[in-house]
PDB file of C-alpha atoms in Angstrom:
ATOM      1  CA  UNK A  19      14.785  -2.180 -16.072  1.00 55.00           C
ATOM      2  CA  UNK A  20      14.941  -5.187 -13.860  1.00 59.00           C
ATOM      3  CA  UNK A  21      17.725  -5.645 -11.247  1.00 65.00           C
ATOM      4  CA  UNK A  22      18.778  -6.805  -7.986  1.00 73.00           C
ATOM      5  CA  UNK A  23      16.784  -4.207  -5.970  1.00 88.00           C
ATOM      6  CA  UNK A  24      13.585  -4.643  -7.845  1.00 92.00           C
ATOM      7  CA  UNK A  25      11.220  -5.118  -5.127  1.00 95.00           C
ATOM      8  CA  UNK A  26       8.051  -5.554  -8.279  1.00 97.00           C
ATOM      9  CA  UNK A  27       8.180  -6.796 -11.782  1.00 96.00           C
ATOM     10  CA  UNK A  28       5.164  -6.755 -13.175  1.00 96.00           C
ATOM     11  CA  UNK A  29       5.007  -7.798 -17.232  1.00 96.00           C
ATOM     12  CA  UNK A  30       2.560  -7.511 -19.986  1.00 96.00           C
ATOM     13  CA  UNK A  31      -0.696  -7.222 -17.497  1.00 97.00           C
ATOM     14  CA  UNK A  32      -4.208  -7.672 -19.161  1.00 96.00           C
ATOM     15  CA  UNK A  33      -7.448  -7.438 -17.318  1.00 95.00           C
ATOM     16  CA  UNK A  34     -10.380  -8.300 -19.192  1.00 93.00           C
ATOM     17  CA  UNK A  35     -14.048  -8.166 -18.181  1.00 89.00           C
ATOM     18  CA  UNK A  36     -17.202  -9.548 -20.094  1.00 78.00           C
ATOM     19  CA  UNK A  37     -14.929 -11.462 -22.353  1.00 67.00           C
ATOM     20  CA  UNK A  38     -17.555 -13.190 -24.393  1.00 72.00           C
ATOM     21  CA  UNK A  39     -19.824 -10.350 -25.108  1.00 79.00           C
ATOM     22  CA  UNK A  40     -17.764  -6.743 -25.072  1.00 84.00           C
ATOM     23  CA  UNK A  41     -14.563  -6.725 -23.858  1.00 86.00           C
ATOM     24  CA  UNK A  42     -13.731  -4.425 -21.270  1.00 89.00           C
ATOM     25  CA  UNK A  43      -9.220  -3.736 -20.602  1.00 92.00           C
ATOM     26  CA  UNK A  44      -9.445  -2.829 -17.028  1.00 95.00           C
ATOM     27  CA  UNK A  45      -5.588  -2.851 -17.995  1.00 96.00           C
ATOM     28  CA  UNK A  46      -4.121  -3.033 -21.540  1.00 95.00           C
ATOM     29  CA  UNK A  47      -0.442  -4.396 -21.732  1.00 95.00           C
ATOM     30  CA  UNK A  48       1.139  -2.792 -18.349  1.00 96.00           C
ATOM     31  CA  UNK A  49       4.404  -3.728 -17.579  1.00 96.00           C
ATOM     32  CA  UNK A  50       5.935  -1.774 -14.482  1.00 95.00           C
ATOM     33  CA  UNK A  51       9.082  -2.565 -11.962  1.00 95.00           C
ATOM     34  CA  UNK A  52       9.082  -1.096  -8.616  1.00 96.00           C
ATOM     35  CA  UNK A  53      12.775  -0.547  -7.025  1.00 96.00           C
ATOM     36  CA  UNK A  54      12.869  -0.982  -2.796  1.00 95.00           C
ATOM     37  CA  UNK A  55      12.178   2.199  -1.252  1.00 96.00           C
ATOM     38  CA  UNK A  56      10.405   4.160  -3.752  1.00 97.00           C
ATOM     39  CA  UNK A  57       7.504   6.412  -2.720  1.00 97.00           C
ATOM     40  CA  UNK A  58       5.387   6.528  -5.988  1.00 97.00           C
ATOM     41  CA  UNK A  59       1.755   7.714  -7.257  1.00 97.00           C
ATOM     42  CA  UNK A  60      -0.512   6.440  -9.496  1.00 97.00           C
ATOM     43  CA  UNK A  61      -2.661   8.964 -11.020  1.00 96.00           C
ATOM     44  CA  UNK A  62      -5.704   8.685 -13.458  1.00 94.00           C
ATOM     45  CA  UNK A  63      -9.017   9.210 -13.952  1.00 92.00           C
ATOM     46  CA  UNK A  64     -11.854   7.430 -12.612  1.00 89.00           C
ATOM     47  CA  UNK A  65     -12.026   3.948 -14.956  1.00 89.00           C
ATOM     48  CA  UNK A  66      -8.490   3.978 -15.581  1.00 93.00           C
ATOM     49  CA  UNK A  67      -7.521   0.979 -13.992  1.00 93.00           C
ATOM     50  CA  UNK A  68      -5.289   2.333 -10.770  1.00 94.00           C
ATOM     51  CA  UNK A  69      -7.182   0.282  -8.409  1.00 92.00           C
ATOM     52  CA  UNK A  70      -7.004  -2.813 -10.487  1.00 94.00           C
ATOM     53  CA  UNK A  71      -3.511  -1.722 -10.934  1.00 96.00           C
ATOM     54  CA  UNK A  72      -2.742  -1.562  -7.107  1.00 95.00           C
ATOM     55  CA  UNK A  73      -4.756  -5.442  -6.710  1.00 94.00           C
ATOM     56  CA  UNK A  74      -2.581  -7.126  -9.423  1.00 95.00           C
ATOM     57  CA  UNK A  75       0.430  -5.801  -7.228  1.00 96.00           C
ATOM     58  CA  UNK A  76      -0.997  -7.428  -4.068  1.00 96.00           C
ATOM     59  CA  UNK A  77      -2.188 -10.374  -5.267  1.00 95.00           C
ATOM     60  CA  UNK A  78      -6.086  -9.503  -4.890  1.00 94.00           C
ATOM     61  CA  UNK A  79      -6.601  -9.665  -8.510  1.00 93.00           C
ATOM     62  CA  UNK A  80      -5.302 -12.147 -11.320  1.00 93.00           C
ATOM     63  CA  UNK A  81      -4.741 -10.884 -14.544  1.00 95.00           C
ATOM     64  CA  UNK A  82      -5.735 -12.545 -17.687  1.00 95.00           C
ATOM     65  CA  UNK A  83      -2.363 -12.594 -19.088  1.00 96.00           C
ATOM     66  CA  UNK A  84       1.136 -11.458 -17.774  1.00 97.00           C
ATOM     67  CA  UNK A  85       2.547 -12.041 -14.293  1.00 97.00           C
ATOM     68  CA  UNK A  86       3.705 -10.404 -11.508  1.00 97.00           C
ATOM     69  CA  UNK A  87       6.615 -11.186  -9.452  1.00 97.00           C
ATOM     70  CA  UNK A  88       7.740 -10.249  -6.031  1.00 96.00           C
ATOM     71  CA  UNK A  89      11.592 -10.451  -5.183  1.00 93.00           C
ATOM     72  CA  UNK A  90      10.986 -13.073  -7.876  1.00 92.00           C
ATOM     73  CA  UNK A  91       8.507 -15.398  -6.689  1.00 96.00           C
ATOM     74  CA  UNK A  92       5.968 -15.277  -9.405  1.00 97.00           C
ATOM     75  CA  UNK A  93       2.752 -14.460  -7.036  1.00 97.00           C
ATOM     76  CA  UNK A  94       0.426 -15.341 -10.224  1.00 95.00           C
ATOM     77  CA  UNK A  95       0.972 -19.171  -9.941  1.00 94.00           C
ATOM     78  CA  UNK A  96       0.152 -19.054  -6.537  1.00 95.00           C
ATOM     79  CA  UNK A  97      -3.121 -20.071  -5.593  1.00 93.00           C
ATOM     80  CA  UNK A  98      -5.277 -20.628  -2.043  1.00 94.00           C
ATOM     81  CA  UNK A  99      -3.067 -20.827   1.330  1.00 94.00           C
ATOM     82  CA  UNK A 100      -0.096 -20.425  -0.190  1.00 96.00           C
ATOM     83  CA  UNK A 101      -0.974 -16.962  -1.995  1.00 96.00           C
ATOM     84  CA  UNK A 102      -2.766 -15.986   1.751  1.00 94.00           C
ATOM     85  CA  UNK A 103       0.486 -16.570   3.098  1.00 93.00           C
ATOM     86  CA  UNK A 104       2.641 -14.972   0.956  1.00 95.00           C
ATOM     87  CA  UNK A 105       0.690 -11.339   0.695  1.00 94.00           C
ATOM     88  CA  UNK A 106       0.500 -11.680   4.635  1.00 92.00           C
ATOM     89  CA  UNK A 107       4.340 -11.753   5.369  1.00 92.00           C
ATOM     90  CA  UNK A 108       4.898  -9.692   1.920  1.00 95.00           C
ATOM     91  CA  UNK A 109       2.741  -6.846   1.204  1.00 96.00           C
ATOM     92  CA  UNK A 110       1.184  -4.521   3.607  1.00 95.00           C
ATOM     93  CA  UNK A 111      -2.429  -2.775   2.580  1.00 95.00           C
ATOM     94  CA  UNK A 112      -4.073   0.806   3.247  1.00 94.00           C
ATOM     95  CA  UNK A 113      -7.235   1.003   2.198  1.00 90.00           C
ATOM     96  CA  UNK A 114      -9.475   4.214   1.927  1.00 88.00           C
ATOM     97  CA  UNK A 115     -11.886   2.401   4.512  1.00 87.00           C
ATOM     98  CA  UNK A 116      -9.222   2.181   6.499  1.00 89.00           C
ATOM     99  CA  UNK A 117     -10.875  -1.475   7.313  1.00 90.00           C
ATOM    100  CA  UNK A 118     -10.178  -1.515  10.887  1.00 94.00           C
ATOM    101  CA  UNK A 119     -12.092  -4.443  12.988  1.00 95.00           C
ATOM    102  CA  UNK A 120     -14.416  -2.348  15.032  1.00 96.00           C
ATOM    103  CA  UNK A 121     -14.330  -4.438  18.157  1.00 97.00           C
ATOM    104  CA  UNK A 122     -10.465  -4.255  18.638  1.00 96.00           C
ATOM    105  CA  UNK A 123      -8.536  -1.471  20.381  1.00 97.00           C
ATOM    106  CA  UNK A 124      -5.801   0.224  18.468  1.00 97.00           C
ATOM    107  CA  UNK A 125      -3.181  -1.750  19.700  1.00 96.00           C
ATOM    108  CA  UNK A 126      -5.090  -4.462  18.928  1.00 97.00           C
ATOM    109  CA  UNK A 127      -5.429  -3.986  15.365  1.00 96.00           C
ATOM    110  CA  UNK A 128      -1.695  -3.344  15.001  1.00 96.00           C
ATOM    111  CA  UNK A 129      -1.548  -6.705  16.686  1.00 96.00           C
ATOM    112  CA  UNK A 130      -3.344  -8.969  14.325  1.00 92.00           C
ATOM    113  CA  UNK A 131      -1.567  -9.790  11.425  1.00 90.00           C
ATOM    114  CA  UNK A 132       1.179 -10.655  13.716  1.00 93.00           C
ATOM    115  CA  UNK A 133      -1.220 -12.937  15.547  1.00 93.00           C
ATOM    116  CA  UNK A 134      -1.662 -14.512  12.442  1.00 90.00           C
ATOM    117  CA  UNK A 135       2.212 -15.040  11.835  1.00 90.00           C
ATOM    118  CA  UNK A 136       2.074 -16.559  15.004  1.00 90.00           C
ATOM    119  CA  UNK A 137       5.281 -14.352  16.322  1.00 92.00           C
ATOM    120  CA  UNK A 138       6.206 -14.663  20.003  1.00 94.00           C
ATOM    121  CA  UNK A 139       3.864 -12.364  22.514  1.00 94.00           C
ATOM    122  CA  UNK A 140       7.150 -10.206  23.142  1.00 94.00           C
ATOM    123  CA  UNK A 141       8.482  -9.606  20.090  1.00 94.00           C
ATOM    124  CA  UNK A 142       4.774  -8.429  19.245  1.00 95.00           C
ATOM    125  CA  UNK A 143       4.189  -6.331  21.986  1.00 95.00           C
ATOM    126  CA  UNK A 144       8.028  -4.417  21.596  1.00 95.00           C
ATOM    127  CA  UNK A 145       6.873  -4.169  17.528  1.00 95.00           C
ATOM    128  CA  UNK A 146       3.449  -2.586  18.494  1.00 96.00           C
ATOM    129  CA  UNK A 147       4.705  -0.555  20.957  1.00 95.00           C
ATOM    130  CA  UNK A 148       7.567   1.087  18.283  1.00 94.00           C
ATOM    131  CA  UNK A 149       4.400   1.321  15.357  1.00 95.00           C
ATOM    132  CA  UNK A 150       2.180   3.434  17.860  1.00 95.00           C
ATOM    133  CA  UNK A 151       4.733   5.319  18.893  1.00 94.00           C
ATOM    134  CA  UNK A 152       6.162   6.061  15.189  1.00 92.00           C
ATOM    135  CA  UNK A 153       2.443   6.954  14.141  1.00 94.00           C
ATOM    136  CA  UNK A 154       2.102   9.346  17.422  1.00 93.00           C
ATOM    137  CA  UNK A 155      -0.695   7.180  18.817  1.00 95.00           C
ATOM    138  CA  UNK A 156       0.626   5.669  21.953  1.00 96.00           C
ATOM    139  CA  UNK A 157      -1.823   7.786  24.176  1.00 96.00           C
ATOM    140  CA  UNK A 158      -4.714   6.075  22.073  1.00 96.00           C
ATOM    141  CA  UNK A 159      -3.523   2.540  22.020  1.00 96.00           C
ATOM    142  CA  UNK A 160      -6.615   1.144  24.021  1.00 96.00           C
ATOM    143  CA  UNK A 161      -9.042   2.982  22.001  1.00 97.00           C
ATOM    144  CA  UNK A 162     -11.392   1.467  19.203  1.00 97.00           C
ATOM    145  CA  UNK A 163     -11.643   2.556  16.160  1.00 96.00           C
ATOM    146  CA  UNK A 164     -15.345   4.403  16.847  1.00 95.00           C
ATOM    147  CA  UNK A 165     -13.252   6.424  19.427  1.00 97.00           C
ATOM    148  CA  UNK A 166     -10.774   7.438  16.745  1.00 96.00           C
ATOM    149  CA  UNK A 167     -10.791  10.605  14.415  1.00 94.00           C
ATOM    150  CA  UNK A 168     -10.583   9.724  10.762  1.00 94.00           C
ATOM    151  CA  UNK A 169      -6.718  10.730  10.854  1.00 94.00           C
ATOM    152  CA  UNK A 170      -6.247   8.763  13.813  1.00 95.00           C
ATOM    153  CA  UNK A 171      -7.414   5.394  12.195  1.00 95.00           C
ATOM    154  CA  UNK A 172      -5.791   6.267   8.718  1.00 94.00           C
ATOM    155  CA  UNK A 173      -2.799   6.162  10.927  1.00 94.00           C
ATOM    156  CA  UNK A 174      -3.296   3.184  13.060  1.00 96.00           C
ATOM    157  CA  UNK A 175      -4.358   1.389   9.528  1.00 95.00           C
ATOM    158  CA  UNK A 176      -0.643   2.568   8.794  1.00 95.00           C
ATOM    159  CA  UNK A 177       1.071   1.023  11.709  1.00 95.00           C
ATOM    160  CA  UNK A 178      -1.062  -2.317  11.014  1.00 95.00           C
ATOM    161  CA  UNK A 179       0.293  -2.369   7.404  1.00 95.00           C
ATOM    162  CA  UNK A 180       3.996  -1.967   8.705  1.00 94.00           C
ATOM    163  CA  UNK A 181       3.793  -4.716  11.475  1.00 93.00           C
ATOM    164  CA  UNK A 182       4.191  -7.481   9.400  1.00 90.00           C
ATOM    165  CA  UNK A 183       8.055  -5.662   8.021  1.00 91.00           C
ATOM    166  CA  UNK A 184       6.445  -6.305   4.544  1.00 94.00           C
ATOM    167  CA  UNK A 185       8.700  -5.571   1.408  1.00 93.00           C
ATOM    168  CA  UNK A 186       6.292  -2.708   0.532  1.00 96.00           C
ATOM    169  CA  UNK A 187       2.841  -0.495   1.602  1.00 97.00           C
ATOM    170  CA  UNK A 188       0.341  -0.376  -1.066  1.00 97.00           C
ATOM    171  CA  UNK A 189      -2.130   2.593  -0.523  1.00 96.00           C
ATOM    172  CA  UNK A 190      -5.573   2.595  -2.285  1.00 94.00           C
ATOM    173  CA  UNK A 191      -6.841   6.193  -2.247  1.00 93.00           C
ATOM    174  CA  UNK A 192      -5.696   6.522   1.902  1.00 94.00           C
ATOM    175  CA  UNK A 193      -6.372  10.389   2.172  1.00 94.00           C
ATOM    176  CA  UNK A 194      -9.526  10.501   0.421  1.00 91.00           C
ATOM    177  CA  UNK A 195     -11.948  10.527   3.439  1.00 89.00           C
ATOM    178  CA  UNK A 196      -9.319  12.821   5.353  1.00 92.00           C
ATOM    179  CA  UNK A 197      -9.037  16.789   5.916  1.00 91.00           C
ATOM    180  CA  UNK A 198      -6.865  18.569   4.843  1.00 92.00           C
ATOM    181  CA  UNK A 199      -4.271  18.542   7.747  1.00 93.00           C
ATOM    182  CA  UNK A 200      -4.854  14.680   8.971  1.00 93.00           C
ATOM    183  CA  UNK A 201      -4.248  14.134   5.016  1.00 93.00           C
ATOM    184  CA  UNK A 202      -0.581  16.227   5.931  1.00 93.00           C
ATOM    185  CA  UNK A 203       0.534  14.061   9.126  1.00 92.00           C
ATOM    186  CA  UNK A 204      -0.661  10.928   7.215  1.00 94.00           C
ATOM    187  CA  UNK A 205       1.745  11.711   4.557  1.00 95.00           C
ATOM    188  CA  UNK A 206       4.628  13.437   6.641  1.00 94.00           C
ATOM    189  CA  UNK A 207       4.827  10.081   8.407  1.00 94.00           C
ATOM    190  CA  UNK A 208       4.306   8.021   5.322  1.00 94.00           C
ATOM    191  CA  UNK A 209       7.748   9.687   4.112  1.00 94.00           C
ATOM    192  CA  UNK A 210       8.979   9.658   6.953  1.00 93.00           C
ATOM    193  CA  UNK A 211       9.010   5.941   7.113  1.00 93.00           C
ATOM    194  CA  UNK A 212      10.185   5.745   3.778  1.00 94.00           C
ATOM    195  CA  UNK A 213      13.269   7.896   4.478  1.00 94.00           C
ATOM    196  CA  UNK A 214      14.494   6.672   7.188  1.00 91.00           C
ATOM    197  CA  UNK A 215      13.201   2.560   7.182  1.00 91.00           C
ATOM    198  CA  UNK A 216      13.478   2.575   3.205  1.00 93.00           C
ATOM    199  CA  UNK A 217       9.954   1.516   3.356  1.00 95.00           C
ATOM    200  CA  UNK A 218       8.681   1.309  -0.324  1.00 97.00           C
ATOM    201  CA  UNK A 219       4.892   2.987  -0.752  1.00 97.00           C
ATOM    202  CA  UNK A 220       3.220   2.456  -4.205  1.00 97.00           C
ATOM    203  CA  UNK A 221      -0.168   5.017  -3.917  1.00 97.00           C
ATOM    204  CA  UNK A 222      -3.286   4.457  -5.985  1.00 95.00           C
ATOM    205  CA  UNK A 223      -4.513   8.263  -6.007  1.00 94.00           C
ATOM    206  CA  UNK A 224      -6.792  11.305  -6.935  1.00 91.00           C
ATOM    207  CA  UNK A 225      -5.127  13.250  -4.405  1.00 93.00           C
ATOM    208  CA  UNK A 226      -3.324  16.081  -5.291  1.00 94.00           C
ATOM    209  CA  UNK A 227      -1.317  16.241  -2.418  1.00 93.00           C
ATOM    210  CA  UNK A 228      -0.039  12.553  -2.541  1.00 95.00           C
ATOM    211  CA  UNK A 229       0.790  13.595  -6.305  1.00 95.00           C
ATOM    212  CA  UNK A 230       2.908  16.280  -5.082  1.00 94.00           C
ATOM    213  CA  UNK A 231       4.906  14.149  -2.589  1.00 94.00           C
ATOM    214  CA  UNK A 232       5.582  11.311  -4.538  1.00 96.00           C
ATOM    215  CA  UNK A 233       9.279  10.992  -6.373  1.00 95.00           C
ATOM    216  CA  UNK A 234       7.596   8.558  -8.828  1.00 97.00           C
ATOM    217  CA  UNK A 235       4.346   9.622 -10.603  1.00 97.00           C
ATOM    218  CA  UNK A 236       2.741   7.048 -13.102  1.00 97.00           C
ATOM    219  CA  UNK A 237      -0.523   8.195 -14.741  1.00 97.00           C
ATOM    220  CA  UNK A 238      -2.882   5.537 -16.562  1.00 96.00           C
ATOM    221  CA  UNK A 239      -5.617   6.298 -19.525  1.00 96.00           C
ATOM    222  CA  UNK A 240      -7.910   3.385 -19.988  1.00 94.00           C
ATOM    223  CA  UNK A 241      -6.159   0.843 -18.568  1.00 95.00           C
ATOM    224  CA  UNK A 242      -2.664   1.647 -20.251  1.00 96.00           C
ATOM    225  CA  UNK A 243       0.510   3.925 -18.873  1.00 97.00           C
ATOM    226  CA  UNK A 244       0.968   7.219 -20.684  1.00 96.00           C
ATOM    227  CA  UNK A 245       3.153   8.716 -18.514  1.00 95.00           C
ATOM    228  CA  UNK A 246       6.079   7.520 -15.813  1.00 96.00           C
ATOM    229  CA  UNK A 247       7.697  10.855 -14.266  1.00 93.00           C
ATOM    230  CA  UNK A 248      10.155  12.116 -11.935  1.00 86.00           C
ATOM    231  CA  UNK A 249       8.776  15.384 -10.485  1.00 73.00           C
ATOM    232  CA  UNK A 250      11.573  18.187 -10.669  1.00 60.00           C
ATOM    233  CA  UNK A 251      10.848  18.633  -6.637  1.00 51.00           C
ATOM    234  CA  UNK A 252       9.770  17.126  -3.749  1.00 47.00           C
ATOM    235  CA  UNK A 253      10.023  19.451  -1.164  1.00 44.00           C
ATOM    236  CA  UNK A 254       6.261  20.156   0.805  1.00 43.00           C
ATOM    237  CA  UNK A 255       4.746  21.859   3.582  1.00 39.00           C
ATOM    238  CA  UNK A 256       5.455  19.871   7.035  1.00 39.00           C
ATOM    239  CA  UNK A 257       2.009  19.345   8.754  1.00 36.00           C
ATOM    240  CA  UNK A 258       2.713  18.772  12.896  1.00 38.00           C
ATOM    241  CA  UNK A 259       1.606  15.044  13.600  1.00 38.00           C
ATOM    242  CA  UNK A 260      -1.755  15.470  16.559  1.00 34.00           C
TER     243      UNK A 260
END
């Protein structure tokens, strides 16, 4: 139910493809609210609509009916700039990719979206400085992302996500490409962040392990939600961040 610390209200969400010939419901009727500082997983199988799920949510995606609303602007009306704008000072993105720009160093890419925000040089530098050191990459801040392990540039692909101080992380499938122990510090500092910052995560996911650690787990079946659960624990194995 909607209240005052609903960070995400989304209602009635269609997606449609191929309208005119055979209809295809990425998503069937969602509705969903998100509450600040959750740390939830969606689950389903492949073609179940999580990742069309996850772009409603941030604004990559419009549906064909319903809305979504973010600490109640309603993001669905909004349209060029003014949608850019909002998921940049909003909504923070990890992608599997980890879509890091090659030519930057670390710090760098931490940097950017602040760049973009146009915040003062100091208060940019302090915020980068905290991120690296939070995701236990100081040591590597003038490294690019070639020079990085895939752990390393899940994290920094973290840190970027968090510079902006958006209202909430959403993860697309971010330990997929990743052992078994960068997968671990990924996620120890993902809930760590969430603990102690109140940072909300909302996880598109196959992963077992992200399934495990979430408090929230909502599983879609052909584009509807068949299941919203509260795992009876969330206690895990604590991986050493490297």
């Amino acid at each position: 139910m909607k209240n005052n610390n609903t960070v995400i209200d989304a209602h009635n969400l269609v997606r449609v493809y191929d309208e005119k010939t055979v209809p295809i419901y990425a998503l069937n009727r969602v509705h969903l609210h998100i509450e600040r500082g959750e740390f939830t997983a969606i689950k389903g199988p492949s073609g179940s609509g999580k990742t069309t799920l996850l772009n409603m949510l941030g604004g990559l995606d419009s549906p064909t009916e319903g809305f979504v609303e973010i600490n109640g602007t309603n993001i669905t009306k909004l349209k060029g700039n003014k949608l850019i704008d909002f998921r940049l000072n909003n909504i923070g993105f990890v992608f599997q990719s980890y879509n890091l720009v090659p030519v930057l160093t670390a710090r760098e890419n931490v940097e950017f979206i602040m760049l973009l925000q146009k915040r003062p040089t100091s208060e940019i530098k302090k915020r980068v400085n905290e991120l690296l050191q939070q995701v236990g990459l100081s040591e590597k801040a003038g490294k690019r992302p070639s020079e990085l392990s895939g752990g390393q540039q899940q994290r920094i692909a973290v840190a970027r996500a968090l510079a902006p101080k958006p209202q909430f992380i959403l993860a697309d499938e971010p330990t997929a490409n990743l052992d078994s122990v960068s997968a671990g510090n990924l996620l120890d500092i993902m809930a760590k962040l969430n603990k102690e910052e109140n940072m909300t995560f909302i996880f598109s996911t196959h992963d077992q392990r992200v399934i495990d650690r979430a408090r929230r787990v909502i599983t879609l079946e052909d584009g509807k939600i068949v299941a919203d659960t509260a795992p009876a624990s969330t206690e895990h194995t604590h991986y050493e961040t490297s």
